[in-house]
GROMACS .gro file of C-alpha atoms in nm:
model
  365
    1UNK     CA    1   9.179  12.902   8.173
    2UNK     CA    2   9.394  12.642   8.022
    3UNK     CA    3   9.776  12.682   8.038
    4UNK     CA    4   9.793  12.525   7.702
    5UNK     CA    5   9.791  12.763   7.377
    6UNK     CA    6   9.427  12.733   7.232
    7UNK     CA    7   9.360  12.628   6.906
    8UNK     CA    8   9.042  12.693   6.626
    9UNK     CA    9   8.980  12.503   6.341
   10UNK     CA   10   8.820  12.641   5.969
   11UNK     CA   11   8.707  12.399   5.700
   12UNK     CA   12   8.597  12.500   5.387
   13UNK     CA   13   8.287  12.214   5.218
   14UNK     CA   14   8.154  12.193   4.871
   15UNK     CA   15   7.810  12.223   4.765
   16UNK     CA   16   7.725  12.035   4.509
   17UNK     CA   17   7.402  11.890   4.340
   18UNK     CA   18   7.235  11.565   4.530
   19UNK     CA   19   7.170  11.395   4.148
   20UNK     CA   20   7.473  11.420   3.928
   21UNK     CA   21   7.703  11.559   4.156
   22UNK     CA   22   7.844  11.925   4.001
   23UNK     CA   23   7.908  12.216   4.232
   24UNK     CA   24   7.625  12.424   4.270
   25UNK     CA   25   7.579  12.815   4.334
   26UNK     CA   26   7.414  12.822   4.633
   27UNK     CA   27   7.630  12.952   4.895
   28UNK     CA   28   7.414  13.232   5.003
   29UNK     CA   29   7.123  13.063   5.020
   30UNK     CA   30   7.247  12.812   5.246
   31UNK     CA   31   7.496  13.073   5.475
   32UNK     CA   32   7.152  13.212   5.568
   33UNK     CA   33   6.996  12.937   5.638
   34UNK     CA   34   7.247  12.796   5.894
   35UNK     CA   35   7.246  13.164   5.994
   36UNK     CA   36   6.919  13.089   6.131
   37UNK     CA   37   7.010  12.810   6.345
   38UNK     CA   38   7.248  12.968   6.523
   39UNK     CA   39   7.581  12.914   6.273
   40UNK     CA   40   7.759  13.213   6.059
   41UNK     CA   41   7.914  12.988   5.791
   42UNK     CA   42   8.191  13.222   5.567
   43UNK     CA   43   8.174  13.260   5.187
   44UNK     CA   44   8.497  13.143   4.991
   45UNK     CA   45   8.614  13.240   4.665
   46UNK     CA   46   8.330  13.035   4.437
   47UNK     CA   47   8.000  12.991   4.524
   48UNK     CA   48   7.999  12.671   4.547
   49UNK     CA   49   8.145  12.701   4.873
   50UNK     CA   50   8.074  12.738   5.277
   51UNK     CA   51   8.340  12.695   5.532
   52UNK     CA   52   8.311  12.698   5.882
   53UNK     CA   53   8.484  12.821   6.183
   54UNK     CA   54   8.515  12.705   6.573
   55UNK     CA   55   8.506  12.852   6.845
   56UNK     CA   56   8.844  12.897   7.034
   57UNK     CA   57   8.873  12.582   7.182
   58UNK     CA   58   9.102  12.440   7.473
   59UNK     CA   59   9.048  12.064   7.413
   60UNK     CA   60   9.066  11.779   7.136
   61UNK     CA   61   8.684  11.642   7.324
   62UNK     CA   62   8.525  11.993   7.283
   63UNK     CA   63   8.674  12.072   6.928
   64UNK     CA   64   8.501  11.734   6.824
   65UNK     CA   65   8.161  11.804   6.949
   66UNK     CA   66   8.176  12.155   6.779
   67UNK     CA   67   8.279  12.041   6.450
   68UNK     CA   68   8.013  11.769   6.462
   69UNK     CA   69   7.750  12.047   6.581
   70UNK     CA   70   7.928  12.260   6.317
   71UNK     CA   71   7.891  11.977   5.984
   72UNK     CA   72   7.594  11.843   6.094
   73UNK     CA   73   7.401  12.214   6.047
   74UNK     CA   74   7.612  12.329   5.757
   75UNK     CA   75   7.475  12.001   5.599
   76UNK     CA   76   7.097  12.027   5.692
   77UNK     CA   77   7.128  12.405   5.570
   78UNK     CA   78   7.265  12.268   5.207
   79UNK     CA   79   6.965  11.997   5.184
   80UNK     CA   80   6.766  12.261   5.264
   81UNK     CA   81   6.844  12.437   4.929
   82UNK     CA   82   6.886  12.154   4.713
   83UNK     CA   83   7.252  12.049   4.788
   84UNK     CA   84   7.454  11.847   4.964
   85UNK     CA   85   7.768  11.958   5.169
   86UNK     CA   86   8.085  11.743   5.106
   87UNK     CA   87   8.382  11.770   5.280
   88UNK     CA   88   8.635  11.660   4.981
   89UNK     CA   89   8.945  11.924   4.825
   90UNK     CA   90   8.873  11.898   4.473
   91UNK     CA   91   8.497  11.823   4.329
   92UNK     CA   92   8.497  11.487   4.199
   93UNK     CA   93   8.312  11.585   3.910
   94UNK     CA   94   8.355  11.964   3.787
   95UNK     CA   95   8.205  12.191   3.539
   96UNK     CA   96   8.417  12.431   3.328
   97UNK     CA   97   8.392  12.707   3.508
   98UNK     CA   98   8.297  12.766   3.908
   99UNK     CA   99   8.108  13.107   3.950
  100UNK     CA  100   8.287  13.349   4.180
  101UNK     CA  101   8.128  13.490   4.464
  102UNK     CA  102   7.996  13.851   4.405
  103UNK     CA  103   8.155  14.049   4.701
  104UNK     CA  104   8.381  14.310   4.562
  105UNK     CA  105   8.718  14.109   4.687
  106UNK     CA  106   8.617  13.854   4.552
  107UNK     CA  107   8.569  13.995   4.180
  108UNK     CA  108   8.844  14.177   4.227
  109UNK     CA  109   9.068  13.845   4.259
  110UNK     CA  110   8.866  13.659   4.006
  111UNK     CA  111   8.956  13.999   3.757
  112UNK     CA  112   9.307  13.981   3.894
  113UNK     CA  113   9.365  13.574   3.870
  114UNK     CA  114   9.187  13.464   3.578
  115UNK     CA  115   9.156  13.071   3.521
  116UNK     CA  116   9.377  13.035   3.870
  117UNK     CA  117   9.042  13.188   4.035
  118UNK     CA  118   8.769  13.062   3.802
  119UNK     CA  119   8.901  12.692   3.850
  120UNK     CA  120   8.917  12.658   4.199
  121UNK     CA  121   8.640  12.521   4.430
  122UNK     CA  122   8.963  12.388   4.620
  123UNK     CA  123   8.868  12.264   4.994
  124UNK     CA  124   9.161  12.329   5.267
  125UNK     CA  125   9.082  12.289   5.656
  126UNK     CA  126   9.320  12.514   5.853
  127UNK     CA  127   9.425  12.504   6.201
  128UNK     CA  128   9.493  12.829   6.425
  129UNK     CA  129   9.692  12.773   6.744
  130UNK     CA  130   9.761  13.106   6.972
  131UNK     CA  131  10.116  13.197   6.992
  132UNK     CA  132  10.270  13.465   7.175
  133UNK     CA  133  10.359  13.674   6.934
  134UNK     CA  134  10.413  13.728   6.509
  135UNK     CA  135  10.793  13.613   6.610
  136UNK     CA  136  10.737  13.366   6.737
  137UNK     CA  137  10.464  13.248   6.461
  138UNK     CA  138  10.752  13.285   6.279
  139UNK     CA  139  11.021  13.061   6.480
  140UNK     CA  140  10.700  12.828   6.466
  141UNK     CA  141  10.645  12.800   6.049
  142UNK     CA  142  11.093  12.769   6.053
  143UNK     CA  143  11.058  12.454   6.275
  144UNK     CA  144  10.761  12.258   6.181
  145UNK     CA  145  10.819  12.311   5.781
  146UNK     CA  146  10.967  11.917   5.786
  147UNK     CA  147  10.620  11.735   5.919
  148UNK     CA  148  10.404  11.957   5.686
  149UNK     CA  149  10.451  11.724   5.452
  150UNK     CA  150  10.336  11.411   5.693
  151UNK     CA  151  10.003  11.654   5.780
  152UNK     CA  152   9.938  11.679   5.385
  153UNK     CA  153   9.961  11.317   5.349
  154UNK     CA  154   9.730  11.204   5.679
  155UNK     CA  155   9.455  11.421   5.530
  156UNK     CA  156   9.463  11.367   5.192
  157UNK     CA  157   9.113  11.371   5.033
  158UNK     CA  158   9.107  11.474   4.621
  159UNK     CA  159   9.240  11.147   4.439
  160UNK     CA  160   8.928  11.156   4.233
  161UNK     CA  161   8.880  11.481   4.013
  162UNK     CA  162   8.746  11.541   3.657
  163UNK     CA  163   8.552  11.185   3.702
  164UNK     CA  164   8.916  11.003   3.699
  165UNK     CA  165   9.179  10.931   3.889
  166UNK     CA  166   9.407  11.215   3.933
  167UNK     CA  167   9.711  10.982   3.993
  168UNK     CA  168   9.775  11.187   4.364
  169UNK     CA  169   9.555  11.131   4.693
  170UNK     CA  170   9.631  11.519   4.709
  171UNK     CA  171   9.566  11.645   4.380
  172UNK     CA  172   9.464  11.993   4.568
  173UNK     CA  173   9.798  12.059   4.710
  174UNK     CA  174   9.926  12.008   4.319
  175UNK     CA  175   9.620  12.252   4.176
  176UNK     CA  176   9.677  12.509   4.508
  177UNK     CA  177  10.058  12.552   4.431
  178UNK     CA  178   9.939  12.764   4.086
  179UNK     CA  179   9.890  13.077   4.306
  180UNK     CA  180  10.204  13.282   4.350
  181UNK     CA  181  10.204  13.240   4.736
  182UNK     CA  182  10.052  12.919   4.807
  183UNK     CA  183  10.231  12.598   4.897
  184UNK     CA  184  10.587  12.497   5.136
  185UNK     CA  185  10.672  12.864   5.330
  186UNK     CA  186  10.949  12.943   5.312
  187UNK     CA  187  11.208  12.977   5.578
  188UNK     CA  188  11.244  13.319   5.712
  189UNK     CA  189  11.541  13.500   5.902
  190UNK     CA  190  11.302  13.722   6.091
  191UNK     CA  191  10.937  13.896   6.122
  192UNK     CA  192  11.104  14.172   5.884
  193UNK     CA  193  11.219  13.963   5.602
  194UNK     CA  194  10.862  13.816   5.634
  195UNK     CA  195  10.696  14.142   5.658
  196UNK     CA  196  10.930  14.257   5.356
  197UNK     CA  197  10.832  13.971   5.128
  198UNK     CA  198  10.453  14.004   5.161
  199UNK     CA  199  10.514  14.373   5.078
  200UNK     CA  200  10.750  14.309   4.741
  201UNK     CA  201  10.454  14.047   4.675
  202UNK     CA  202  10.139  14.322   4.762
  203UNK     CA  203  10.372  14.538   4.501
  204UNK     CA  204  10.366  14.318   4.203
  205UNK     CA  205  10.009  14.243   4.242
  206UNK     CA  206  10.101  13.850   4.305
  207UNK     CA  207   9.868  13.938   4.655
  208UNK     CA  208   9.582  14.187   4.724
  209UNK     CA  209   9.645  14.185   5.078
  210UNK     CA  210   9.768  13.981   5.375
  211UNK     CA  211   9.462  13.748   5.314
  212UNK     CA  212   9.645  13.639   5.029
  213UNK     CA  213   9.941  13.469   5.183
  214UNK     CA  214   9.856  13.131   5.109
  215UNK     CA  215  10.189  12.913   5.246
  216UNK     CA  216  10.125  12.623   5.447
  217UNK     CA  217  10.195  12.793   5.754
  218UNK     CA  218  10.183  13.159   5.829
  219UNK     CA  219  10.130  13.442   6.120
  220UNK     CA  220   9.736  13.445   6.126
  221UNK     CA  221   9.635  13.785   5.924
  222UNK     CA  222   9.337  13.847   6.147
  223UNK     CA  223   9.431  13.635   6.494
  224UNK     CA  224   9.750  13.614   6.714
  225UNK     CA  225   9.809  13.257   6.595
  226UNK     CA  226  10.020  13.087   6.395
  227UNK     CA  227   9.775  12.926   6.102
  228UNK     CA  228   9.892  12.584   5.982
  229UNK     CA  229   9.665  12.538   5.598
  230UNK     CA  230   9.870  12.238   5.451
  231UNK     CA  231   9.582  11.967   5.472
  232UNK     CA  232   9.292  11.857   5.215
  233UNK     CA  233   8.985  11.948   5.464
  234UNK     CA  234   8.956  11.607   5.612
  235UNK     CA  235   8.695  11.348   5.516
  236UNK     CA  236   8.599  11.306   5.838
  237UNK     CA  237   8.595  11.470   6.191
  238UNK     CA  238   8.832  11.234   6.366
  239UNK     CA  239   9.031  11.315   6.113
  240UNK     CA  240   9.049  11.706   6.170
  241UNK     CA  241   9.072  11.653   6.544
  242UNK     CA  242   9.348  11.452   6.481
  243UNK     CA  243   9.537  11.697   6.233
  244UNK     CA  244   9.437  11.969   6.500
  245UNK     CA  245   9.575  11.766   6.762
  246UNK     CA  246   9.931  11.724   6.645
  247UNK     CA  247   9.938  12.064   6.479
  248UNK     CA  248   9.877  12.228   6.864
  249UNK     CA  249  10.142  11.976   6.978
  250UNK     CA  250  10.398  12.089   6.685
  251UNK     CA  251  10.318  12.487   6.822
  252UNK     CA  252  10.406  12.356   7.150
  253UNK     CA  253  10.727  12.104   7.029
  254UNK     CA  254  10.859  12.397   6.819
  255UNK     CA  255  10.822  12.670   7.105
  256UNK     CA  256  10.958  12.459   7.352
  257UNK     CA  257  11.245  12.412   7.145
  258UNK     CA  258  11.331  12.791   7.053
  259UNK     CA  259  11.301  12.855   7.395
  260UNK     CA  260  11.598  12.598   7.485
  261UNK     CA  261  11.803  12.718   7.205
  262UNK     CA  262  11.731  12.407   6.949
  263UNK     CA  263  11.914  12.421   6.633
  264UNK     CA  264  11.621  12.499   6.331
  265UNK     CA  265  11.636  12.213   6.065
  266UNK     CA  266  11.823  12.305   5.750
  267UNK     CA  267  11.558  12.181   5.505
  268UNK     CA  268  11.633  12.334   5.155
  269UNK     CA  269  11.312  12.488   4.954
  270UNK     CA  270  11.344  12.192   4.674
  271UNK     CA  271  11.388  11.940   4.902
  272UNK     CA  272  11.108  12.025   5.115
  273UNK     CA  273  10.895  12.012   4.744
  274UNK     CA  274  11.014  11.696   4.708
  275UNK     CA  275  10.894  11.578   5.026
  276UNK     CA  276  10.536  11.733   4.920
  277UNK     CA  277  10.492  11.593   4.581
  278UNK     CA  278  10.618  11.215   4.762
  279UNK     CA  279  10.326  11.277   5.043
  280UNK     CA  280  10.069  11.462   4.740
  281UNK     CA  281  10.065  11.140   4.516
  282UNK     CA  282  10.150  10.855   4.764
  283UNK     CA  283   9.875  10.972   5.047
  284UNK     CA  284   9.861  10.777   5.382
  285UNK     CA  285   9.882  10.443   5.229
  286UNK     CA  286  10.239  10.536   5.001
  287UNK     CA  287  10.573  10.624   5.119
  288UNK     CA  288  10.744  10.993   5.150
  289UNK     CA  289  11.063  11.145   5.213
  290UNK     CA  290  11.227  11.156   5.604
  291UNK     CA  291  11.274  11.507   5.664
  292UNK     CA  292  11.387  11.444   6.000
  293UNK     CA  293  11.653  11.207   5.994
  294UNK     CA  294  11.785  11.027   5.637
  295UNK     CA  295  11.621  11.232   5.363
  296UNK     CA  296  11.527  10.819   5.213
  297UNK     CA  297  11.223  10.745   5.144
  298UNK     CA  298  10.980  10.549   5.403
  299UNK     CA  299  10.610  10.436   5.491
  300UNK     CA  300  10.431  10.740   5.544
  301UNK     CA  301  10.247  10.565   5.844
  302UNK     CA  302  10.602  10.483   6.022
  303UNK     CA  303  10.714  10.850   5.962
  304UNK     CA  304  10.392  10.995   6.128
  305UNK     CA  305  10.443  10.739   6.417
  306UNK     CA  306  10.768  10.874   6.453
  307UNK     CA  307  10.637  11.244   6.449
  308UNK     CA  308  10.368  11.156   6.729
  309UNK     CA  309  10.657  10.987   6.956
  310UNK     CA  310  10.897  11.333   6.877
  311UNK     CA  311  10.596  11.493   6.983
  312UNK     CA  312  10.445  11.291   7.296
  313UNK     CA  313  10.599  11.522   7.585
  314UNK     CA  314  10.368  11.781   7.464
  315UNK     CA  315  10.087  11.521   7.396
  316UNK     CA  316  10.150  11.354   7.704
  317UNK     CA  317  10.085  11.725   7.856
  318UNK     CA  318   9.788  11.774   7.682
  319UNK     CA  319   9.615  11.431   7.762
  320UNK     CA  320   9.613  11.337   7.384
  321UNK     CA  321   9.869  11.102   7.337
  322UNK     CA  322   9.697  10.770   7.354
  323UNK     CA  323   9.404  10.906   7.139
  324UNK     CA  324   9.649  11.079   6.891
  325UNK     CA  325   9.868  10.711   6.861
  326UNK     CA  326   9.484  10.499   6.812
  327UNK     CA  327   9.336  10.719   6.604
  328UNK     CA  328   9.600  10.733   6.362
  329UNK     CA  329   9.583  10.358   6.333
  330UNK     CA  330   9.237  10.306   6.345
  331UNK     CA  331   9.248  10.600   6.046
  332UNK     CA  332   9.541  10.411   5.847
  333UNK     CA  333   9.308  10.118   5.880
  334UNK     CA  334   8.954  10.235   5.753
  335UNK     CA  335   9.101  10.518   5.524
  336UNK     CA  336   9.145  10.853   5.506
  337UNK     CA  337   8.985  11.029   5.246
  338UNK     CA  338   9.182  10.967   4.921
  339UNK     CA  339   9.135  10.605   5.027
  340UNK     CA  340   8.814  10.581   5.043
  341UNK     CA  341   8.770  10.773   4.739
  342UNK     CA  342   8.964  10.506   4.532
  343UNK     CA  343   8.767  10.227   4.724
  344UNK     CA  344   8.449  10.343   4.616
  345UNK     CA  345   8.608  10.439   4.262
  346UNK     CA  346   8.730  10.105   4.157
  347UNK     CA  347   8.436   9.965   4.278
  348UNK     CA  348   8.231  10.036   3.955
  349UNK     CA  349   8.449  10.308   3.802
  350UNK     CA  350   8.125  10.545   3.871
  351UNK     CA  351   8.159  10.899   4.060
  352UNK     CA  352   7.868  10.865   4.208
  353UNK     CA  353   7.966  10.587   4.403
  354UNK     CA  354   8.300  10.867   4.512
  355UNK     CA  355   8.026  11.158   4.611
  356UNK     CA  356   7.757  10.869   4.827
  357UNK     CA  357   8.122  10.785   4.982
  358UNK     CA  358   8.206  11.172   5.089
  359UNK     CA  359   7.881  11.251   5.182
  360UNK     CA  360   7.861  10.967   5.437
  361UNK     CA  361   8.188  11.046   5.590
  362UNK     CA  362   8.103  11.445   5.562
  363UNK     CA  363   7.828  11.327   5.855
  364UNK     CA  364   8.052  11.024   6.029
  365UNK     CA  365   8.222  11.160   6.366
   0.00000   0.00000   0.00000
């Protein structure tokens, strides 16, 4: 057994249609198929949706090969029924309306939420890492609120929406903050005062139930992990084993640190917004706020090298570091997502071009 806290990755895909590009209703259809090669995909809030979920995994080389065995079957099971899987946040092109799945939670948020519900088909990859307890997912979300932001920006992947140019590289994380618990946690005294705001929210009907608590970071609702659910879902899988990587290594940074008696950084609720609208409409390529030293602005890229090198011990003790430091450049040099979106955007100004360019990196490892 390793004697590093394991970790699990879910990322939610969008179906759409192979010719023009629209989200399509086929969830179900294509569930079952991958059902029948051996993978249980999970139905989101439209139908126009899959996501899928790892194992519990105790390595950055085995999470890879699962999410590749994981993409490349959701995606055979969606050309199977006429679609194609794409892992992007926002659909480049959208219709009016996305269908909501028929389960009875599901209708009952859609009857609940309105437009917030019926607009969605909003893509999100999240990252579980086992903690040892709900305190201590709690001391966790306090002390890695000030590199969310740096996460959001790394995995960017919905410039293009409403065939344009939304103007962000995150455009999600702008659309996602319209729920009344989604977005930057906030910073919590204690489990109780945690506990006691999801109930005052359960009690106003702003959530159904714990399934609802939609901030960044949060005490799993269903495992005994802390789930981190700031990112886009990646464009590609190097890019989600990289977000997975440093997110396990900011569990480990952050518990190390409680554990020694560490100070918790005083970041203030609006200027830990700030920092997320900077790393929403910048992206990778942009500049966002230092929430760790100055509070100026900086490259994004030199701010995430200086998050890898406050987190190498823990990288170091994983075996990750030198793949965490390459990938990140070898990623800052192809393009993350919201990159290549724009790339293939400005090419010709057509979204088809966007959708080939997602459904190629859906597929790339």
């Amino acid at each position: 057994m390793s004697r590093h806290p394991t970790m699990g990755v879910e990322e939610e895909f969008l179906l759409v249609d192979p010719e023009h590009g629209e989200p399509v209703a086929r969830n179900r259809a294509v569930a079952g198929y991958a059902s029948t090669r051996g993978v249980e995909l999970q139905l989101e809030l439209t139908s126009c949706q899959v996501e899928t979920s790892t194992d519990v995994m105790s390595s950055s080389s085995a999470l890879r090969d699962e999410l590749i065995r994981l993409r490349r079957v959701a995606t055979e099971a969606a050309e199977a029924n006429g679609a194609r899987l794409l892992a992007v946040a926002l659909p480049p092109t959208v219709p009016h309306k996305f269908p909501i799945t028929p389960t009875r939670r599901y209708r009952k948020i859609g009857d609940r939420f309105g437009m917030i519900a019926h607009e969605q088909g909003i893509c999100g990859c999240h990252v579980h890492v086992a903690v040892p307890s709900r305190e201590a997912a709690i001391h966790v979300s306090n002390r890695i609120r000030p590199w969310l932001h740096l996460l959001l920006a790394l995995t960017a992947n919905s410039a293009i929406y409403r065939n344009t140019d939304s103007g962000y590289a995150s455009f999600r994380s702008m659309v996602w903050t319209r729920w009344p618990s989604a977005g930057p946690p906030p910073y919590f005294d204690s489990l109780e005062q945690f506990d006691a705001t999801v109930g005052m929210l359960r009690q106003a009907g702003a959530v159904l139930d714990d399934g609802m608590i939609y901030w960044d970071v949060r005490p799993s609702a269903n495992f005994p992990t802390v789930e981190v659910r700031v990112s886009d879902v990646p464009a590609t899988v190097a890019e989600t084993v990289l977000l997975a990587t440093l997110v396990r290594a900011s569990v480990m940074t952050a518990l190390d640190a409680q554990d020694n008696g560490e100070p918790t950084p005083p970041i203030t609720d609006y200027v830990l917004r700030a920092a997320y609208w900077k790393s929403a409409h910048d992206g990778l390529d942009g500049e966002t706020i230092d929430l760790m030293e100055s509070h100026a602005t900086a490259p994004t890229r030199v701010l995430l090298g200086g998050l890898i090198e406050r987190l190498r011990p823990a990288l170091e003790d994983l075996g990750d570091y030198d793949m965490v430091r390459d990938e990140l450049e070898r990623i800052a040099g192809q393009g993350n997502g919201a990159m290549r979106q724009r790339r293939a955007w400005r090419s010709h100004g057509d979204v088809a071009d966007v959708i080939a360019e997602l459904a190629s990196a859906t597929t790339t490892a």
